[in-house]
Short mmCIF file of C-alpha atoms in Angstrom, two decimals:
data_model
loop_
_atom_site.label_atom_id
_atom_site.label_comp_id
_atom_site.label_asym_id
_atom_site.label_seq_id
_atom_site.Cartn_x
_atom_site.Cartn_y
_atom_site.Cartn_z
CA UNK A 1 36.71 -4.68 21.92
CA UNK A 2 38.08 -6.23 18.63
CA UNK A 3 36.97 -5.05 15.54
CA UNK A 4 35.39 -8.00 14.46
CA UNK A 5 33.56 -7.93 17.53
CA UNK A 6 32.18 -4.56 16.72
CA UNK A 7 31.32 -5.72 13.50
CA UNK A 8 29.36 -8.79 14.76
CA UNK A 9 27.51 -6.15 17.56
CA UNK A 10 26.89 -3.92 14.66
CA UNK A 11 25.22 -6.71 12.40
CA UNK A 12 23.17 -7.92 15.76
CA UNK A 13 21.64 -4.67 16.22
CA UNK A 14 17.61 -4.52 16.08
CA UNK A 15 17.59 -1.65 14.08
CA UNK A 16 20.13 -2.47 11.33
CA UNK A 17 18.98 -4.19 7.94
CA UNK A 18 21.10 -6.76 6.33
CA UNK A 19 20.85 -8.52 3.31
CA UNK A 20 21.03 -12.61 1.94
CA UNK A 21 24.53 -12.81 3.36
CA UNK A 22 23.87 -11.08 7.12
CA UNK A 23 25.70 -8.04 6.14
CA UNK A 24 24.75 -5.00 7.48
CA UNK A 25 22.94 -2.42 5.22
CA UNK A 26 22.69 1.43 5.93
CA UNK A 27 19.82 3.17 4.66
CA UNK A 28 21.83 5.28 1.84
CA UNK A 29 22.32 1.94 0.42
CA UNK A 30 18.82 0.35 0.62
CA UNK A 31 17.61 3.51 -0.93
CA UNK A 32 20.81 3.37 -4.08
CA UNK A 33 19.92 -0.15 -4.62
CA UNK A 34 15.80 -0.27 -4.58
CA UNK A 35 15.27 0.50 -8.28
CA UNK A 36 13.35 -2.74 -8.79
CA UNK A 37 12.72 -3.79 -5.51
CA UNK A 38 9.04 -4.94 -6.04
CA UNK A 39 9.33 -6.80 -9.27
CA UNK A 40 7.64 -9.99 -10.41
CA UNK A 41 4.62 -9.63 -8.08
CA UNK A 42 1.27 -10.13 -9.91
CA UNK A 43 -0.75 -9.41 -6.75
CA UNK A 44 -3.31 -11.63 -7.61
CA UNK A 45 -5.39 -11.15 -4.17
CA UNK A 46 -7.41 -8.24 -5.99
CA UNK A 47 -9.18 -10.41 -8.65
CA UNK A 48 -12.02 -10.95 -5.64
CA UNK A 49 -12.28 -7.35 -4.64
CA UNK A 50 -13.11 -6.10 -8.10
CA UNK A 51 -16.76 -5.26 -8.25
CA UNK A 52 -17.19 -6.07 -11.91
CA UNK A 53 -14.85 -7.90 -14.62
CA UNK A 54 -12.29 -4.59 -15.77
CA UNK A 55 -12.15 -3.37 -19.71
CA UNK A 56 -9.78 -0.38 -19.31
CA UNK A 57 -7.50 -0.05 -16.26
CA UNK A 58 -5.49 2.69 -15.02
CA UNK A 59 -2.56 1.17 -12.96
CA UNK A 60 -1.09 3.89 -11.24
CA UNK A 61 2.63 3.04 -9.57
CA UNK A 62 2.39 -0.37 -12.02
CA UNK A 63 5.99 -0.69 -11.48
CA UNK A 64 7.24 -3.69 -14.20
CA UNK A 65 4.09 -4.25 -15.16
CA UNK A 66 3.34 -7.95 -13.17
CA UNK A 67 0.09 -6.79 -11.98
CA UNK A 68 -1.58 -5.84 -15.26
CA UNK A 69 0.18 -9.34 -17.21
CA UNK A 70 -1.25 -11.63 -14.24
CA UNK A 71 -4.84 -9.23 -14.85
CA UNK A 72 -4.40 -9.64 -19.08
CA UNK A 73 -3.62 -13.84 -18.30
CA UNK A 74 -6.87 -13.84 -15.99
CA UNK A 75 -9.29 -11.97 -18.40
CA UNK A 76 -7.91 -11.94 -21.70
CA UNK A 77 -4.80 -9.67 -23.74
CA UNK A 78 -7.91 -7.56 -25.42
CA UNK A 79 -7.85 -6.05 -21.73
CA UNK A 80 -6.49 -2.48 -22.32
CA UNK A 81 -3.96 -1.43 -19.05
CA UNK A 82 -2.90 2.23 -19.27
CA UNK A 83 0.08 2.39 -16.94
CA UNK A 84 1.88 4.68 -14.56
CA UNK A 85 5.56 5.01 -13.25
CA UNK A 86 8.07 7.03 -12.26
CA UNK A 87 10.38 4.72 -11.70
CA UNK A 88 12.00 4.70 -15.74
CA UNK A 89 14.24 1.22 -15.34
CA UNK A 90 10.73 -0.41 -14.32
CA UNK A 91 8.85 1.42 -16.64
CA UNK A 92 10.68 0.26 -19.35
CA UNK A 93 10.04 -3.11 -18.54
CA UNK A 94 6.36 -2.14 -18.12
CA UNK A 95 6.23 -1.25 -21.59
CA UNK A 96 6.46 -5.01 -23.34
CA UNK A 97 3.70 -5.97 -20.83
CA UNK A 98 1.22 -3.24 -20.75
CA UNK A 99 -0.92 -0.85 -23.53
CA UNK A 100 0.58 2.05 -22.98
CA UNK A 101 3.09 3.72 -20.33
CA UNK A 102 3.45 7.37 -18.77
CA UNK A 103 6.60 8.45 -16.97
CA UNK A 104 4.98 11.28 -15.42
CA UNK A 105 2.93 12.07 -12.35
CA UNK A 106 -0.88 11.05 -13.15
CA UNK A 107 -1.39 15.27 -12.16
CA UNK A 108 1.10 15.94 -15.24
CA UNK A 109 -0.30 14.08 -18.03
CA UNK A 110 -1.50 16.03 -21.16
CA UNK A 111 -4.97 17.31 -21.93
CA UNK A 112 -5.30 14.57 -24.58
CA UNK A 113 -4.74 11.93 -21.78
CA UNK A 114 -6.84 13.67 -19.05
CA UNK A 115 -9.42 13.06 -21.26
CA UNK A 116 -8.65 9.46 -21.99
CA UNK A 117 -9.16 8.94 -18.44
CA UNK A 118 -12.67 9.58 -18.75
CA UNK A 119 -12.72 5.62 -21.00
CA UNK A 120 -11.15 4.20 -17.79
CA UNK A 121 -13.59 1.90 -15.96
CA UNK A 122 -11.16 0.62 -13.28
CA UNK A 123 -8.01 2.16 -11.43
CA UNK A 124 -5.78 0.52 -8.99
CA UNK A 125 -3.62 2.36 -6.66
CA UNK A 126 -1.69 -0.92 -4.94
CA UNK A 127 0.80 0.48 -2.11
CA UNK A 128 1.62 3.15 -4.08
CA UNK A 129 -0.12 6.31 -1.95
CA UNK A 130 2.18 5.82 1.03
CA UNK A 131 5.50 6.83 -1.83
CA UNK A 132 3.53 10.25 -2.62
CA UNK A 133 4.44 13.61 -0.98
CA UNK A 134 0.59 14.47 -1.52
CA UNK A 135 -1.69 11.69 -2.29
CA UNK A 136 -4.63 13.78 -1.09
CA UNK A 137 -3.82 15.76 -4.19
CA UNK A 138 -3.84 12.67 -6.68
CA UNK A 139 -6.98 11.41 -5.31
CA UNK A 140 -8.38 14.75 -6.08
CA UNK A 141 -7.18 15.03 -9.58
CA UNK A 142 -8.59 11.40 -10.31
CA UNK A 143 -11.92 12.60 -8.88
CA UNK A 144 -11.59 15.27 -11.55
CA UNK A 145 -11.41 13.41 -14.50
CA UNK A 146 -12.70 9.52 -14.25
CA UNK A 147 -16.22 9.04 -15.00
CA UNK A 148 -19.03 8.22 -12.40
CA UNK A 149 -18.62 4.61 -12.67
CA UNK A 150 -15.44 4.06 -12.42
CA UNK A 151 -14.37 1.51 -9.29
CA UNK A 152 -10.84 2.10 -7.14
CA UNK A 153 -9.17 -0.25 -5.94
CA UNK A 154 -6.24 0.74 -3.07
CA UNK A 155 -4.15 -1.01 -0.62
CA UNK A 156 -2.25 0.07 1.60
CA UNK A 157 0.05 -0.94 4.44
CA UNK A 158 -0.92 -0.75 7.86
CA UNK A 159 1.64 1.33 10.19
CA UNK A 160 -0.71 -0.15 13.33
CA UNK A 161 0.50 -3.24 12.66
CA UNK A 162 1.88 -4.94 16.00
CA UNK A 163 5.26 -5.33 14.82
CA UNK A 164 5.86 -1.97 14.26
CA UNK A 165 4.03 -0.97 17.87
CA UNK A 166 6.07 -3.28 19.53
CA UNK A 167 9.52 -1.67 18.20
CA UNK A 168 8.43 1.82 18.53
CA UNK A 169 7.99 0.92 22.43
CA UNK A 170 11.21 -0.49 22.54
CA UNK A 171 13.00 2.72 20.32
CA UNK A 172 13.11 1.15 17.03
CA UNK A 173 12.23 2.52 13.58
CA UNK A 174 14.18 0.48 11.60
CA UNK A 175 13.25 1.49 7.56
CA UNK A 176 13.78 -2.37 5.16
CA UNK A 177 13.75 -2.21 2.09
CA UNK A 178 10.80 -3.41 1.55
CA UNK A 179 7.66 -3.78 3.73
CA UNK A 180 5.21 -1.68 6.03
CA UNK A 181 8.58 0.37 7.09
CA UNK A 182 9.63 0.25 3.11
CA UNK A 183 12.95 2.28 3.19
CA UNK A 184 10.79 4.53 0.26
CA UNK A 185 7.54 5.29 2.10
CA UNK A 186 6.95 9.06 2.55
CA UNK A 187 3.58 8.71 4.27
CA UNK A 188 2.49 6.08 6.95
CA UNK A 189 -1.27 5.03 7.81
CA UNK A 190 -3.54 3.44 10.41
CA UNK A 191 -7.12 2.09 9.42
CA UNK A 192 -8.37 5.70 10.80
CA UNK A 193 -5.71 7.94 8.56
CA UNK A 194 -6.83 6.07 5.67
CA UNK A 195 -10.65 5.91 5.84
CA UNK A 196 -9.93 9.72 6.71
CA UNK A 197 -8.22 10.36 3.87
CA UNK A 198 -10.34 8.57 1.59
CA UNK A 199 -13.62 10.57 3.10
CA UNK A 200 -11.43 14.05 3.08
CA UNK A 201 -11.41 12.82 -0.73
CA UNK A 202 -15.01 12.30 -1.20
CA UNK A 203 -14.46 8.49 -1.51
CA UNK A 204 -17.22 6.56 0.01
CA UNK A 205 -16.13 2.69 0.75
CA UNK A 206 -18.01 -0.07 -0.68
CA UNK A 207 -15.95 -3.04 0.24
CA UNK A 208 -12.43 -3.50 2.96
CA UNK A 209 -10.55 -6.50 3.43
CA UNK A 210 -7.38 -6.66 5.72
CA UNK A 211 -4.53 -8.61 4.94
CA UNK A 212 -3.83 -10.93 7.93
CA UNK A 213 -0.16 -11.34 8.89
CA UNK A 214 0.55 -15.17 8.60
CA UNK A 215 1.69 -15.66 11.86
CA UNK A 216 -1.07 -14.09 13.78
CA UNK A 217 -3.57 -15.99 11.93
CA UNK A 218 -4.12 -18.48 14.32
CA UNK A 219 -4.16 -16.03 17.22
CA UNK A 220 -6.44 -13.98 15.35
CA UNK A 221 -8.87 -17.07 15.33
CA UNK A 222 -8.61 -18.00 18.55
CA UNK A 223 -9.31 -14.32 19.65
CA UNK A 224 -12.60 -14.02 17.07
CA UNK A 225 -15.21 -13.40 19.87
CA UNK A 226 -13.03 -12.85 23.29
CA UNK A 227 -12.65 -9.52 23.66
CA UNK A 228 -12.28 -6.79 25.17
CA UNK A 229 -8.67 -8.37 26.45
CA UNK A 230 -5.31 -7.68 27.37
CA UNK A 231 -2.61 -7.91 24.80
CA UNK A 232 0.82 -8.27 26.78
CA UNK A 233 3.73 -6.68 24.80
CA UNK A 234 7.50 -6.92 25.54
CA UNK A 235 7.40 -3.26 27.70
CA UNK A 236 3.84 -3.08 27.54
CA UNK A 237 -0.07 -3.84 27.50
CA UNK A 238 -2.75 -3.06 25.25
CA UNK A 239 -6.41 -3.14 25.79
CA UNK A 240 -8.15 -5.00 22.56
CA UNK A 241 -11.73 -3.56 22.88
CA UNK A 242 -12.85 -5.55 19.93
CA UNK A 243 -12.53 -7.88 17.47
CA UNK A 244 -12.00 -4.72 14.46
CA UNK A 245 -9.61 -3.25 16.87
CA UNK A 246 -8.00 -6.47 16.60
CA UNK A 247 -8.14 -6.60 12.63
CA UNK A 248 -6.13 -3.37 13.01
CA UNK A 249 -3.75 -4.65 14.77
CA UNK A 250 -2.59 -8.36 13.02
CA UNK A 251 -3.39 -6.91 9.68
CA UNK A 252 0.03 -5.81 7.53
CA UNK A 253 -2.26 -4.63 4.84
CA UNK A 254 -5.88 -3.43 3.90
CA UNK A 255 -7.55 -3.29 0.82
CA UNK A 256 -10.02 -0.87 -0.44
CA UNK A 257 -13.10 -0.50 -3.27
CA UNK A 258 -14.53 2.22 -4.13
CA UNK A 259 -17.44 2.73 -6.87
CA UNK A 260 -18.74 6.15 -8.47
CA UNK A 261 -17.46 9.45 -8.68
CA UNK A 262 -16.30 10.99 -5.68
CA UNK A 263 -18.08 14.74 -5.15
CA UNK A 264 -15.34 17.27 -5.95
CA UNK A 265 -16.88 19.73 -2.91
CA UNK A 266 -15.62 17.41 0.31
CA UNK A 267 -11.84 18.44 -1.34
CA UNK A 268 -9.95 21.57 0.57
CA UNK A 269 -9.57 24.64 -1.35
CA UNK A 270 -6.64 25.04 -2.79
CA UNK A 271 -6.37 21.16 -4.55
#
C-alpha cells in the first residue's frame, strides 16, 4: 500500500476527526488547539426557560462572555452578570462584556464573594458540569451560599443520544472537538444520571426541555403517539417503550430550571 493510500484510509476512518480542510486530527491536537472553541454563542434558547426576568446572574463556565452580552442586549446593560472561567484567554475577553470576572473555581472564591452570592437571583450552568472532575461538589457549594430564591438554569448534553449509541455498537468513541463527545468532557450523562444527580443535590426540577436533534425532528413527529416500537440500528434493535424514552433518545441536549434553595441534608457527608 502507498503512502498516500494510507493517508487517504487514515483520513476515512470513522473514528478520526478532521478539520475544514479533511485533514486528520489526533486528539493531543484537538485538546492544544480548543482554547476558544465555543466562542461567539449567545445561547439565546434560555430566555423562555427563565422563570422570572434576571437582575443579578452568576454565569458559571461564561467562557467569552456571549451569553451574558446577548442576556444584557435582551433586558437591558443595568443587568449585573458576575462571571466565571477558568479558561484565562476567554476570560479576558469576558471581561469587556461582563460586570465582573473570577478565574477561579466557584468553590475557591473569597469570603467577601461567597457572600456576594447570596445578591444573586439567577445562575446558569450551560454545558459546563460535564468539564468538572466533581460537579456534585459545585452544586453543593452553590446550595451553600445562594439564597432561597434563587432559580438554576443547566443544560447539559445528552450521552443517550442515538448517534453516540449507534457508534458505541459499532466500536467507536470518537472524542470532536466540540459536541456531546467534546474532546474536553470529563463526565458524560443520560436523562437518568442527571435528574440523579440533581436529586443527590437536593435540586427539585421545576421545568425540562430537550433539545431535539434537527434531523430527527421529523421522525420524532411522526413517532409522537406510536409506541412502544422497534428502532432498527445498523448492528442492532431497540425497543422505544414510549414517547419520553424517545425524547431521550433524538434529544442532543436537555435543559433544566430549578427554583429555591436546595436542602443541604440530601448532600453525602464529606461535601
Amino acid at each position: 500500500m502507498t503512502i498516500k493510500k494510507i493517508i487517504n484510509t487514515f483520513k476515512s476512518l470513522k473514528f478520526c476527526h478532521h478539520d475544514k480542510s479533511g485533514n486528520p486530527v489526533t486528539p493531543y491536537e484537538m485538546l492544544e488547539n480548543n482554547t476558544l472553541a465555543y466562542a461567539n454563542i449567545d445561547r439565546n434558547d434560555i430566555y423562555e426557560l427563565f422563570n422570572f426576568q434576571p437582575k443579578n446572574i452568576l454565569d458559571i463556565g461564561c467562557h467569552t462572555g456571549d451569553v451574558g452580552a446577548g442576556l444584557k442586549e435582551k433586558y437591558g446593560s443595568h443587568l449585573n452578570i458576575w462571571g466565571v472561567e477558568l479558561n484565562l484567554k476567554a476570560a479576558e475577553i469576558a471581561k469587556l462584556k461582563l460586570d465582573k470576572i473570577s478565574t477561579t473555581p466557584i468553590e475557591d472564591i473569597s469570603n467577601e464573594e461567597k457572600s456576594n452570592l447570596n445578591l444573586i437571583d439567577t445562575i446558569i450552568m450551560l454545558d459546563v458540569l460535564e468539564h468538572m472532575y466533581n460537579p456534585w461538589k459545585t452544586l453543593n457549594f452553590l446550595s451553600k451560599h445562594v439564597n432561597e430564591k434563587c432559580q438554576f438554569i443547566i443544560s447539559l448534553p445528552n450521552i443517550m443520544h442515538l448517534d453516540v449509541v449507534t457508534d458505541l455498537l459499532n466500536g467507536f468513541w470518537h472524542y470532536k472537538k466540540a459536541g456531546t463527545l467534546d474532546i474536553t468532557h470529563i463526565r458524560f450523562f443520560t436523562y437518568f444520571e442527571m435528574k440523579s444527580m440533581f436529586e443527590e443535590s437536593g435540586l427539585k426540577i421545576t421545568k425540562e426541555h430537550f433539545i431535539i436533534d434537527q434531523k430527527c425532528k421529523n421522525i420524532y413527529k411522526n413517532r409522537y403517539n406510536n409506541f412502544p416500537l422497534w428502532l432498527k440500528l445498523e448492528n442492532a434493535k431497540i425497543r422505544v417503550h414510549s414517547q419520553f424514552h424517545w425524547q431521550q433518545l433524538v434529544a442532543k441536549q436537555i435543559y433544566f430550571l430549578f427554583l429555591g434553595q436546595p436542602h443541604p441534608k440530601l448532600f453525602p457527608s464529606g461535601y
